[in-house]
Structure formats: C-alpha cells, structure tokens
Amino acid sequence: MKKLLLILAGVSLLSLSSLKGQDSGPEIDPEGDFFTNFFKPEYTIVFGDGSNQGDRGSDLKASYDVIRYRVDPRYELIFVGEYPQARFASFVVYDDYLATTDYIRDFELKPLKWFYQNHFRSNIQYKEDQLYAGVISFGGGEPNPDTILPGCSLEGYNVRDNFLDASKRNESVSWNHEENLPAWVPPYIGGDNLAGTITFRRFIKGEDNGILPLARPVVIVREVATGQALTQLEAFQKGIVFFNDAYLEPFLPQLEIWTLKWYNEVFQPKKCYWPDPESDIYWTRGTEHVAAGNPDSGYLSAEIPTWIMPPLLSGERFIRLRFKLPVMAKLPTTGEIMTGNEELRYWSLSFQVDPVTLATISDDELILDPDGYVNLIIGLGGTAPAYVTPENFYTFFDFSELEGYENVRAMAIRTILPDVDFCGSAQSVPFKTSEHNPMGGFMGEYVPVVDYPLVADLPEVAEQPLPHPESCGVLPPPFPPPFNCVIETE
C-alpha cells in the first residue's frame, strides 16, 4: 500500500499533462502490479479537455471530457481518476450510433482501495486525492489469472467492480419493430459495436488542488491476455484510442445515425395539450434518444415568442420565471455533504441561440424566498428597478452585454438525478409531451411560470406564482391529429 501511494504521488501535474509517447515503457518490475508498473506518463492517456463553448446546446456550467475508441476485444481500457470536486460526475459510453451503451454515476464508483472515500455517498466529507478505477470492456472477457504476466496483476484493487461494456450497440433505440415505416428506411443493425466515444461529465466543478491531478481522468490500454499495458504511442498507432473526430468518422454508420434522429424527432408521435393559462410559454420534453446525451438528465425546452422580442430588447419588459426550486445537493464546494434528503442533484436554465448556448444559470445562483420559491428576472435591454435585489427575493441577470443576445429564441431546463420519489423534475414529463395538460401539469409548482411584465409592474417584493396543480404519473389523452404540437402563444 505504501509503495502504491508513493508511485501515485509521483505522477505530477506536469507529467500527466505533457504525455509524450514512448516506443516502449520502463522495464516491468515482476514484483510489482499493474498500477505500480503502468500508472506512469508513458502509459496514461488523459481524457481530452472538456471545456465547452455551448455548441449543440450544452450546459455552460459543465465540462465534457472525451476520448474516442475503436473496439478490439484483445484489449480493454482501465480508467483511473479521483472523485472530483463537482456537483455531479459520470462516465457514459456511446456506441457507433451515438447512443448510450453503458454508464456509471459518481455515487456508484467504488473506491480503488478500502482507504479511499467516495464523497458522493451520504455523510462523507469531500477530500482531495480519493481514487477510483474501472474497466471499459471491448468484449474480450475477463482476463485469465493464469496468463497474466508477473507485474501486471490487478488483484487487490476494486477495478472490475466499476465495469462498463462498450462491445455491444444499444438495442433499445431500434426502430425495427415499427410498422408503416417508409420504404427508404434501412434496418437497425444491432449486435457488435465498432467504435464510439467515452464522455466524463462534471457539473459545477471546483479546483483540483491535491497532489494527484486526476479530477480529469486517464485511461490505460491493457492487453486482455497478458495484462500488460500499451504505451501511449502503441495505443495510438494501433488505433485503440484517439482524440480527433476524423479518426472516428469511418466507423460511424452515417445513414443509420440520421435515420435514428429522424425516427425520434419526426416519426414518433407527440402528445400535445393546450398551453398553461398562467404562463406565456409552452414547455415540452424532447425525444428519448439524444445523440451523445446524458442519460441522467431530463430536458424541457420552450420557444420565446417572436412578438415579445421588441419590447424585451428595448428594455420595456423583462422575462420573469417563477417556480419552486427542489431541495438541491450542495456539494462539495460549499463544504456540505450528501444527506440523502436531496430531491435533485442539479438544475439549470440555458438560453440558446440555436444551436449555441448563450448563457446558463445554475441552481446555486438562484435566490430563494422563505418558502423556497425563485423569482428570476432576465433583462435583454434597459435596467432593472433599484428594488430588484436579493433582499427582496429577486434573482436578476442582464444578458444585454452578451454577444448575440438579441437573437435568443429558446430556453432549456436541465434536471439531473431526481430522487425516485420526487415528481418535480423534467424526467416526470413523458418524452415528446408538453408539460402542462388538462389535469394540471406533470411538474406542479416546480415548472417555471413565465411572463413578460413591464418594468413598472414589477412589485417591490417578489411575488410567488399562483398555486400550480400537478398530475405526476397521470397521462391524459392527447388532442387528436392533426393538432399542431408547435404552439406559439398570443
């Protein structure tokens, strides 16, 4: 154990970031093990930097660290990292259809050794340099201990407990069961996966100030038969892992990917209801499959009507969103711990200039009144009255200084990991269905009620919306065709 800690501590920030490949690694110590021999700069490959600019509607409070792979059952990937100072983290493996094939969340990651701690579990305080590791399988099976070379064993580590399978395509996205498909539609081809992407997500990430710079994880390519690692150079030369999309493109079935998008967005029916009479906007949930989407996120979106833009841009009116915020996780940058009483791990609202996210507001930036309600005011021009302050329970953002603000046309809500008994997240809304319905609404008081008040009409103290009934779990019949699901309120 002491030897392992010394080896890991010796992997400096400089060495992990420089990553210069070698033709062959250092001589293997047969008395050591896989980590003492291969957790070294010659073998470790850092996930690509996931800093994002909001392309494809991403959340600006998140990082999406990525590495691309080609399936070869002679090898497997060993990923290593430290539990990050972040609100949420997960590994997601996508197949060559860009569909989720496997994933693991932060609280499910078992520590590398018994003396490490996972602060994403209840009542555990955050500490730096707490390690985990896992395996991403390409279908080659579990290594045979009898063929593992000396110095290459993983015995004694909790690695295979954190297991992800990249060998098979996601069968749940298939359209082969559907009737009345157009003649041009190709069949969904399941079975063996060829290649894909692994994304490590972090939301509201903090600094990595420990000895080990592993909040952004690394992978090591390992031979299944012998347990020996490939050097970085060998891994890239053999095409097992790579960073550039250009190397991934030849393995992707482009027609089938396009068909999957068409099937989800066009062919599958929508369930539509009249808009909420208390709100000037129409929230809907999107399709079940989102290319390279987060399986732990629920998404709602709404179009900002074009008729309201002139008074918004002139500063005559504001966008006002009023809603109740769920009981949120607040770890770990505030020093708090998971209690088990959280209703939701993460909430955000993004404003989009299709397809780019202009701004993201996360739950930690919202002011709550004594009853837990938010009164969020968005300005696209002009100034707010002096009394629009946190002391009066207002949260105010002025977007007029952001490039492209005059072209904002959409809002998107993202909710991550709701408690199983909580009914106020975007996950409560069925796919391709409007949030409001004749029974009241799937999210109740947790969905934002939106209006566009005149500056002079804002009260001195923020007001809560009218009581908002919910119909969680109840799906009324939709309006019959040819009802238009795209509704712009007057």
Coordinates of C-alpha atoms in Angstrom, one line a residue:
M1 CA 0.0 0.0 0.0
K2 CA 2.8 2.4 0.9
K3 CA 4.6 1.7 -2.4
L4 CA 1.4 2.4 -4.4
L5 CA 0.8 5.7 -2.7
L6 CA 4.4 6.7 -3.4
I7 CA 4.0 5.7 -7.1
L8 CA 0.7 7.7 -7.5
A9 CA 2.1 10.7 -5.7
G10 CA 5.0 10.7 -8.1
V11 CA 2.7 11.3 -11.1
S12 CA 3.0 15.0 -11.2
L13 CA 0.7 17.5 -12.9
L14 CA 3.5 18.2 -15.4
S15 CA 3.9 14.6 -16.4
L16 CA 0.2 13.9 -16.8
S17 CA -0.3 17.0 -19.0
S18 CA 2.8 16.5 -21.2
L19 CA 2.1 12.9 -22.1
K20 CA 4.9 12.2 -24.5
G21 CA 4.6 8.8 -26.1
Q22 CA 7.4 6.3 -25.9
D23 CA 8.2 3.3 -28.2
S24 CA 8.5 1.1 -25.1
G25 CA 7.8 1.8 -21.5
P26 CA 10.1 1.3 -18.5
E27 CA 11.2 -2.2 -17.6
I28 CA 8.4 -4.1 -15.8
D29 CA 9.0 -5.0 -12.1
P30 CA 7.8 -8.6 -11.7
E31 CA 7.4 -8.0 -8.0
G32 CA 5.0 -5.1 -8.6
D33 CA 1.5 -4.9 -10.0
F34 CA -0.4 -3.2 -12.8
F35 CA -0.6 0.2 -11.1
T36 CA 3.0 0.3 -9.8
N37 CA 4.3 -0.7 -13.3
F38 CA 1.9 1.2 -15.6
F39 CA 0.5 4.2 -13.8
K40 CA 3.2 6.3 -15.4
P41 CA 3.3 9.0 -18.0
E42 CA 4.5 6.6 -20.7
Y43 CA 1.2 4.7 -20.4
T44 CA -1.5 7.1 -19.1
I45 CA -3.7 9.0 -21.6
V46 CA -5.6 11.9 -20.3
F47 CA -9.2 12.4 -21.4
G48 CA -9.5 15.3 -23.8
D49 CA -10.2 18.7 -22.2
G50 CA -13.9 19.1 -22.0
S51 CA -14.2 22.9 -21.7
N52 CA -17.1 23.8 -23.9
Q53 CA -18.4 26.9 -25.7
G54 CA -22.1 26.0 -25.6
D55 CA -22.2 24.2 -29.0
R56 CA -25.0 21.8 -29.6
G57 CA -26.9 23.3 -26.7
S58 CA -24.5 22.2 -24.0
D59 CA -24.6 23.4 -20.4
L60 CA -22.0 26.1 -19.8
K61 CA -21.6 25.0 -16.2
A62 CA -20.4 21.6 -17.3
S63 CA -17.3 20.1 -18.8
Y64 CA -17.4 17.2 -21.2
D65 CA -14.1 15.4 -21.1
V66 CA -13.9 13.0 -24.1
I67 CA -11.9 10.2 -25.5
R68 CA -12.7 8.1 -28.6
Y69 CA -12.2 4.4 -29.0
R70 CA -12.2 1.6 -31.5
V71 CA -13.5 -1.8 -30.3
D72 CA -10.8 -4.5 -30.3
P73 CA -11.5 -7.5 -28.0
R74 CA -7.8 -8.1 -27.5
Y75 CA -7.7 -5.0 -25.3
E76 CA -9.6 -3.2 -22.6
L77 CA -9.4 0.3 -21.1
I78 CA -8.5 0.9 -17.5
F79 CA -9.7 4.3 -16.4
V80 CA -8.3 6.0 -13.3
G81 CA -9.4 9.2 -11.6
E82 CA -10.1 10.9 -8.3
Y83 CA -13.5 11.8 -7.1
P84 CA -13.8 15.4 -8.4
Q85 CA -14.9 18.5 -6.5
A86 CA -18.1 18.8 -8.6
R87 CA -21.9 18.7 -8.1
F88 CA -22.3 15.7 -10.4
A89 CA -20.0 13.4 -12.5
S90 CA -20.4 10.4 -14.6
F91 CA -18.8 8.2 -17.3
V92 CA -21.0 7.5 -20.3
V93 CA -20.0 5.1 -23.2
Y94 CA -21.6 5.8 -26.6
D95 CA -21.7 3.3 -29.4
D96 CA -21.2 4.0 -33.1
Y97 CA -24.8 5.1 -33.4
L98 CA -24.0 7.8 -30.8
A99 CA -26.4 6.0 -28.5
T100 CA -25.7 5.3 -24.8
T101 CA -24.5 1.8 -24.4
D102 CA -23.4 1.9 -20.8
Y103 CA -22.7 4.4 -18.0
I104 CA -21.8 4.8 -14.3
R105 CA -22.6 7.6 -12.0
D106 CA -20.3 9.2 -9.4
F107 CA -22.0 7.6 -6.3
E108 CA -21.7 4.2 -8.0
L109 CA -17.9 4.3 -8.4
K110 CA -16.3 2.0 -5.9
P111 CA -13.0 3.4 -4.4
L112 CA -9.8 1.9 -5.7
K113 CA -8.8 0.7 -2.2
W114 CA -10.6 0.5 1.1
F115 CA -8.8 3.6 2.5
Y116 CA -10.3 5.9 -0.2
Q117 CA -13.7 7.5 0.2
N118 CA -16.4 8.4 -2.3
H119 CA -17.9 11.7 -1.1
F120 CA -20.9 11.4 -3.5
R121 CA -22.3 8.9 -1.0
S122 CA -24.3 10.1 2.0
N123 CA -22.5 11.6 5.1
I124 CA -19.0 11.6 3.6
Q125 CA -16.9 14.8 3.6
Y126 CA -15.0 15.7 0.4
K127 CA -11.3 15.1 0.4
E128 CA -8.7 15.5 -2.3
D129 CA -6.9 12.6 -4.0
Q130 CA -9.5 9.9 -3.3
L131 CA -9.1 7.4 -6.2
Y132 CA -11.3 5.1 -8.2
A133 CA -10.6 2.9 -11.2
G134 CA -12.6 0.8 -13.6
V135 CA -12.6 -1.2 -16.8
I136 CA -14.2 -0.5 -20.2
S137 CA -14.5 -3.8 -21.9
F138 CA -14.4 -4.4 -25.7
G139 CA -15.9 -7.9 -25.3
G140 CA -12.7 -9.9 -24.7
G141 CA -13.9 -11.3 -21.5
E142 CA -12.3 -11.2 -18.1
P143 CA -8.5 -11.8 -18.1
N144 CA -7.4 -15.3 -17.1
P145 CA -5.2 -15.1 -14.0
D146 CA -3.1 -18.0 -15.3
T147 CA -2.0 -16.0 -18.4
I148 CA -1.4 -12.6 -16.6
L149 CA 2.3 -11.8 -16.7
P150 CA 4.2 -11.1 -13.5
G151 CA 3.9 -7.4 -12.5
C152 CA 0.6 -7.0 -14.5
S153 CA -2.0 -8.2 -12.0
L154 CA -4.9 -6.1 -10.7
E155 CA -5.5 -8.4 -7.8
G156 CA -6.4 -6.5 -4.6
Y157 CA -7.9 -3.4 -6.4
N158 CA -11.6 -2.6 -6.9
V159 CA -11.3 -2.2 -10.6
R160 CA -13.7 -4.7 -12.2
D161 CA -16.4 -3.6 -9.8
N162 CA -16.6 -0.4 -11.9
F163 CA -17.4 -2.1 -15.2
L164 CA -18.5 -0.6 -18.5
D165 CA -19.3 -2.6 -21.6
A166 CA -18.5 -0.9 -25.0
S167 CA -18.8 -4.1 -27.1
K168 CA -22.5 -4.0 -28.0
R169 CA -24.8 -1.5 -29.6
N170 CA -27.8 -0.1 -27.7
E171 CA -30.7 -2.3 -28.8
S172 CA -33.3 -0.1 -27.1
V173 CA -33.1 2.6 -29.8
S174 CA -34.0 0.1 -32.6
W175 CA -36.9 1.1 -35.0
N176 CA -37.2 -2.4 -36.5
H177 CA -40.4 -3.2 -34.5
E178 CA -42.3 -0.2 -36.0
E179 CA -44.9 -0.7 -38.8
N180 CA -45.6 1.7 -41.7
L181 CA -42.1 2.9 -42.0
P182 CA -41.1 4.5 -45.3
A183 CA -39.5 2.1 -47.8
W184 CA -36.2 4.1 -47.7
V185 CA -35.7 3.4 -44.0
P186 CA -32.7 1.0 -43.5
P187 CA -33.0 -1.6 -40.8
Y188 CA -31.4 -1.0 -37.4
I189 CA -28.3 -3.2 -37.2
G190 CA -27.7 -4.2 -33.6
G191 CA -25.1 -6.6 -32.3
D192 CA -21.4 -5.8 -32.1
N193 CA -20.3 -2.2 -31.7
L194 CA -17.4 -0.9 -33.8
A195 CA -16.3 2.3 -32.2
G196 CA -17.5 5.2 -30.1
T197 CA -17.0 7.9 -27.6
I198 CA -16.5 8.0 -23.8
T199 CA -17.6 11.2 -22.0
F200 CA -16.7 12.1 -18.5
R201 CA -19.1 14.8 -17.3
R202 CA -18.6 17.3 -14.4
F203 CA -21.2 19.9 -13.4
I204 CA -20.2 22.9 -11.3
K205 CA -16.6 21.7 -11.0
G206 CA -14.3 23.1 -8.4
E207 CA -10.5 23.3 -8.4
D208 CA -8.2 20.3 -8.2
N209 CA -5.8 21.3 -5.5
G210 CA -4.5 18.0 -4.3
I211 CA -1.2 16.1 -5.0
L212 CA -2.8 14.0 -7.8
P213 CA -4.1 15.9 -10.8
L214 CA -6.8 13.4 -11.6
A215 CA -10.1 15.2 -11.5
R216 CA -9.9 14.8 -15.3
P217 CA -9.3 11.0 -15.5
V218 CA -6.8 9.0 -17.5
V219 CA -7.1 5.7 -19.4
I220 CA -4.5 2.9 -19.9
V221 CA -4.9 0.4 -22.7
R222 CA -4.4 -3.1 -21.4
E223 CA -3.9 -6.4 -23.2
V224 CA -6.6 -8.9 -22.0
A225 CA -4.4 -12.0 -22.5
T226 CA -1.3 -10.8 -20.6
G227 CA -2.5 -7.8 -18.5
Q228 CA 0.4 -5.8 -19.9
A229 CA -0.3 -2.1 -20.8
L230 CA 0.4 -0.5 -24.2
T231 CA 2.4 2.7 -24.2
Q232 CA 0.6 5.8 -25.4
L233 CA 2.4 5.6 -28.7
E234 CA 1.4 1.9 -29.2
A235 CA -2.2 2.7 -28.2
F236 CA -2.5 5.5 -30.8
Q237 CA -0.6 3.5 -33.5
K238 CA -2.9 0.5 -33.1
G239 CA -5.9 2.9 -33.2
I240 CA -7.4 1.7 -29.9
V241 CA -7.9 5.3 -28.6
F242 CA -7.8 8.7 -30.3
F243 CA -8.9 12.2 -29.8
N244 CA -9.7 13.5 -33.3
D245 CA -13.3 13.0 -34.7
A246 CA -11.8 12.4 -38.1
Y247 CA -10.5 9.0 -36.9
L248 CA -13.9 8.1 -35.6
E249 CA -15.9 9.1 -38.7
P250 CA -15.0 6.0 -40.8
F251 CA -16.5 3.7 -38.2
L252 CA -19.9 5.5 -37.9
P253 CA -22.9 4.3 -39.9
Q254 CA -24.0 7.8 -41.0
L255 CA -27.3 6.7 -42.7
E256 CA -28.4 4.8 -39.6
I257 CA -27.4 7.7 -37.3
W258 CA -29.5 10.1 -39.5
T259 CA -32.4 7.6 -39.5
L260 CA -32.3 7.3 -35.7
K261 CA -32.6 11.1 -35.4
W262 CA -35.5 11.1 -38.0
Y263 CA -37.2 8.2 -36.1
N264 CA -37.1 10.0 -32.8
E265 CA -37.8 13.5 -33.9
V266 CA -40.2 13.1 -36.8
F267 CA -41.8 9.6 -37.0
Q268 CA -42.6 9.1 -33.3
P269 CA -45.8 10.9 -32.3
K270 CA -46.1 13.8 -30.0
K271 CA -48.6 14.2 -27.2
C272 CA -49.9 17.8 -27.2
Y273 CA -52.1 19.8 -24.9
W274 CA -53.2 23.4 -24.6
P275 CA -50.7 25.8 -23.0
D276 CA -50.7 26.7 -19.3
P277 CA -53.1 29.6 -19.0
E278 CA -50.9 31.0 -16.2
S279 CA -47.8 31.0 -18.3
D280 CA -46.8 32.7 -21.5
I281 CA -44.6 29.9 -22.7
Y282 CA -45.0 26.3 -23.7
W283 CA -42.6 23.8 -22.1
T284 CA -42.1 20.4 -23.8
R285 CA -39.9 17.4 -23.3
G286 CA -37.8 16.2 -26.2
T287 CA -37.1 12.8 -27.7
E288 CA -35.9 9.8 -25.7
H289 CA -32.7 9.5 -27.6
V290 CA -30.4 12.5 -27.9
A291 CA -27.2 11.9 -29.7
A292 CA -24.4 11.6 -27.1
G293 CA -26.9 12.9 -24.5
N294 CA -26.7 12.5 -20.7
P295 CA -28.8 9.5 -19.6
D296 CA -29.2 11.1 -16.2
S297 CA -30.6 14.4 -17.5
G298 CA -34.1 15.4 -18.2
Y299 CA -34.6 18.3 -20.6
L300 CA -37.5 20.7 -21.2
S301 CA -37.4 23.4 -23.9
A302 CA -39.6 26.3 -24.8
E303 CA -39.5 28.9 -27.7
I304 CA -39.5 32.6 -26.8
P305 CA -42.3 34.1 -29.0
T306 CA -41.0 36.4 -31.7
W307 CA -43.7 39.0 -30.9
I308 CA -42.3 39.7 -27.4
M309 CA -38.7 40.4 -28.6
P310 CA -39.0 44.1 -29.5
P311 CA -40.2 45.2 -26.0
L312 CA -37.7 42.9 -24.4
L313 CA -34.8 44.3 -26.4
S314 CA -35.9 47.9 -25.8
G315 CA -35.9 47.3 -22.0
E316 CA -39.6 47.9 -21.7
R317 CA -40.3 44.4 -20.5
F318 CA -38.4 41.6 -18.8
I319 CA -38.6 37.8 -18.9
R320 CA -39.9 36.6 -15.5
L321 CA -39.7 33.0 -14.4
R322 CA -41.3 31.9 -11.1
F323 CA -41.1 28.4 -9.6
K324 CA -40.2 26.4 -6.6
L325 CA -36.7 25.0 -6.5
P326 CA -36.3 21.4 -5.4
V327 CA -34.2 20.5 -2.4
M328 CA -30.8 20.5 -4.0
A329 CA -27.5 18.9 -3.4
K330 CA -24.9 21.5 -2.5
L331 CA -21.6 19.6 -2.6
P332 CA -18.8 19.8 -2.3
T333 CA -17.5 23.4 -2.9
T334 CA -19.6 24.7 0.0
G335 CA -18.1 22.0 2.3
E336 CA -21.5 20.3 2.7
I337 CA -22.2 16.6 2.4
M338 CA -24.8 14.5 0.8
T339 CA -27.6 13.8 3.3
G340 CA -29.9 11.5 1.4
N341 CA -32.7 14.1 1.6
E342 CA -31.9 15.8 -1.7
E343 CA -34.7 15.9 -4.3
L344 CA -32.4 16.8 -7.2
R345 CA -28.7 16.7 -7.8
Y346 CA -28.5 19.6 -10.3
W347 CA -30.8 22.2 -12.0
S348 CA -30.0 24.7 -14.7
L349 CA -31.7 27.0 -17.2
S350 CA -29.9 27.8 -20.5
F351 CA -30.7 30.4 -23.1
Q352 CA -30.0 29.4 -26.6
V353 CA -29.3 30.9 -30.0
D354 CA -29.8 27.7 -31.9
P355 CA -27.7 25.6 -31.7
V356 CA -25.4 27.5 -29.3
T357 CA -26.0 28.1 -25.6
L358 CA -25.6 31.8 -24.9
A359 CA -25.9 31.6 -21.1
T360 CA -26.5 29.1 -18.3
I361 CA -27.9 29.8 -14.9
S362 CA -27.5 27.0 -12.4
D363 CA -29.4 26.4 -9.1
D364 CA -26.5 27.7 -6.9
E365 CA -27.0 31.2 -8.4
L366 CA -30.7 31.5 -7.5
I367 CA -32.2 33.5 -4.7
L368 CA -35.0 31.7 -2.7
D369 CA -37.8 33.3 -0.7
P370 CA -38.6 31.8 2.7
D371 CA -40.9 29.2 1.1
G372 CA -38.2 28.1 -1.4
Y373 CA -39.6 29.9 -4.5
V374 CA -37.5 31.6 -7.2
N375 CA -38.3 34.9 -8.9
L376 CA -35.9 35.0 -11.8
I377 CA -35.8 38.2 -13.9
I378 CA -33.9 38.2 -17.2
G379 CA -33.1 41.5 -18.9
L380 CA -32.3 41.8 -22.6
G381 CA -32.1 45.6 -22.5
G382 CA -32.5 48.5 -20.1
T383 CA -32.0 48.4 -16.3
A384 CA -34.0 46.8 -13.5
P385 CA -35.6 48.9 -10.8
A386 CA -33.4 49.5 -7.8
Y387 CA -35.6 47.3 -5.6
V388 CA -35.0 44.2 -7.8
T389 CA -32.4 42.8 -5.3
P390 CA -31.7 39.6 -3.5
E391 CA -33.0 41.2 -0.3
N392 CA -36.4 41.4 -2.0
F393 CA -36.0 37.8 -3.2
Y394 CA -35.2 38.6 -6.8
T395 CA -32.5 37.0 -8.9
F396 CA -31.6 39.3 -11.8
F397 CA -29.4 38.6 -14.9
D398 CA -28.7 41.1 -17.6
F399 CA -27.9 39.4 -20.9
S400 CA -27.6 42.6 -23.0
E401 CA -23.8 42.5 -22.8
L402 CA -23.5 39.0 -24.2
E403 CA -22.7 38.6 -27.9
G404 CA -25.8 37.5 -29.8
Y405 CA -28.3 38.3 -27.0
E406 CA -30.7 39.9 -29.5
N407 CA -31.1 36.5 -31.2
V408 CA -32.1 34.5 -28.2
R409 CA -35.1 32.4 -29.1
A410 CA -35.2 29.4 -26.8
M411 CA -34.9 28.3 -23.2
A412 CA -33.9 24.8 -21.9
I413 CA -34.2 23.4 -18.4
R414 CA -31.9 20.6 -17.4
T415 CA -32.5 18.4 -14.3
I416 CA -30.1 15.7 -13.2
L417 CA -30.7 12.7 -10.9
P418 CA -34.0 13.3 -9.2
D419 CA -34.9 11.3 -6.2
V420 CA -37.1 8.3 -7.1
D421 CA -40.0 9.8 -5.0
F422 CA -39.6 13.4 -6.4
C423 CA -42.2 14.4 -9.0
G424 CA -41.0 17.8 -10.0
S425 CA -38.2 17.2 -12.4
A426 CA -38.1 17.2 -16.2
Q427 CA -38.0 13.4 -16.0
S428 CA -41.6 13.5 -14.8
V429 CA -42.7 14.6 -18.2
P430 CA -43.2 11.8 -20.8
F431 CA -41.0 12.1 -23.9
K432 CA -42.3 14.3 -26.7
T433 CA -45.1 15.6 -24.5
S434 CA -46.0 19.1 -23.2
E435 CA -45.5 19.7 -19.5
H436 CA -49.0 21.3 -19.0
N437 CA -52.0 19.2 -19.5
P438 CA -55.8 19.2 -18.7
M439 CA -55.0 17.6 -15.3
G440 CA -52.7 20.5 -14.3
G441 CA -49.1 19.7 -15.1
F442 CA -46.5 16.9 -14.7
M443 CA -44.1 19.0 -12.6
G444 CA -46.5 21.0 -10.5
E445 CA -45.0 24.1 -8.8
Y446 CA -41.5 23.1 -10.0
V447 CA -42.1 24.2 -13.6
P448 CA -41.3 27.8 -14.3
V449 CA -44.3 30.0 -14.9
V450 CA -43.2 32.6 -17.4
D451 CA -44.5 36.1 -18.3
Y452 CA -43.1 39.3 -19.6
P453 CA -44.0 42.1 -17.1
L454 CA -43.5 45.8 -17.8
V455 CA -40.6 47.3 -15.8
A456 CA -43.1 49.5 -13.9
D457 CA -45.3 46.4 -13.0
L458 CA -42.6 44.5 -11.1
P459 CA -43.6 44.6 -7.4
E460 CA -41.2 45.8 -4.8
V461 CA -41.0 42.4 -3.2
A462 CA -41.0 39.3 -5.4
E463 CA -44.4 37.5 -5.7
Q464 CA -44.9 33.8 -5.9
P465 CA -46.9 32.3 -8.8
L466 CA -50.5 31.1 -8.4
P467 CA -50.8 27.6 -7.0
H468 CA -49.9 25.1 -9.7
P469 CA -51.5 21.7 -9.6
E470 CA -49.6 18.6 -10.7
S471 CA -50.6 15.4 -12.5
C472 CA -47.5 13.4 -11.9
G473 CA -47.8 9.9 -13.4
V474 CA -51.2 10.7 -15.0
L475 CA -51.2 10.9 -18.8
P476 CA -54.4 12.4 -20.2
P477 CA -55.3 11.5 -23.8
P478 CA -53.6 13.9 -26.3
F479 CA -55.5 16.1 -28.7
P480 CA -56.3 14.0 -31.9
P481 CA -54.4 14.7 -35.1
P482 CA -53.9 17.0 -36.9
F483 CA -53.5 19.2 -33.8
N484 CA -50.3 21.2 -34.2
C485 CA -47.8 20.5 -31.5
V486 CA -45.8 23.6 -32.1
I487 CA -47.7 26.3 -30.2
E488 CA -46.8 30.0 -30.1
T489 CA -48.9 31.8 -27.5
E490 CA -50.6 35.0 -28.5

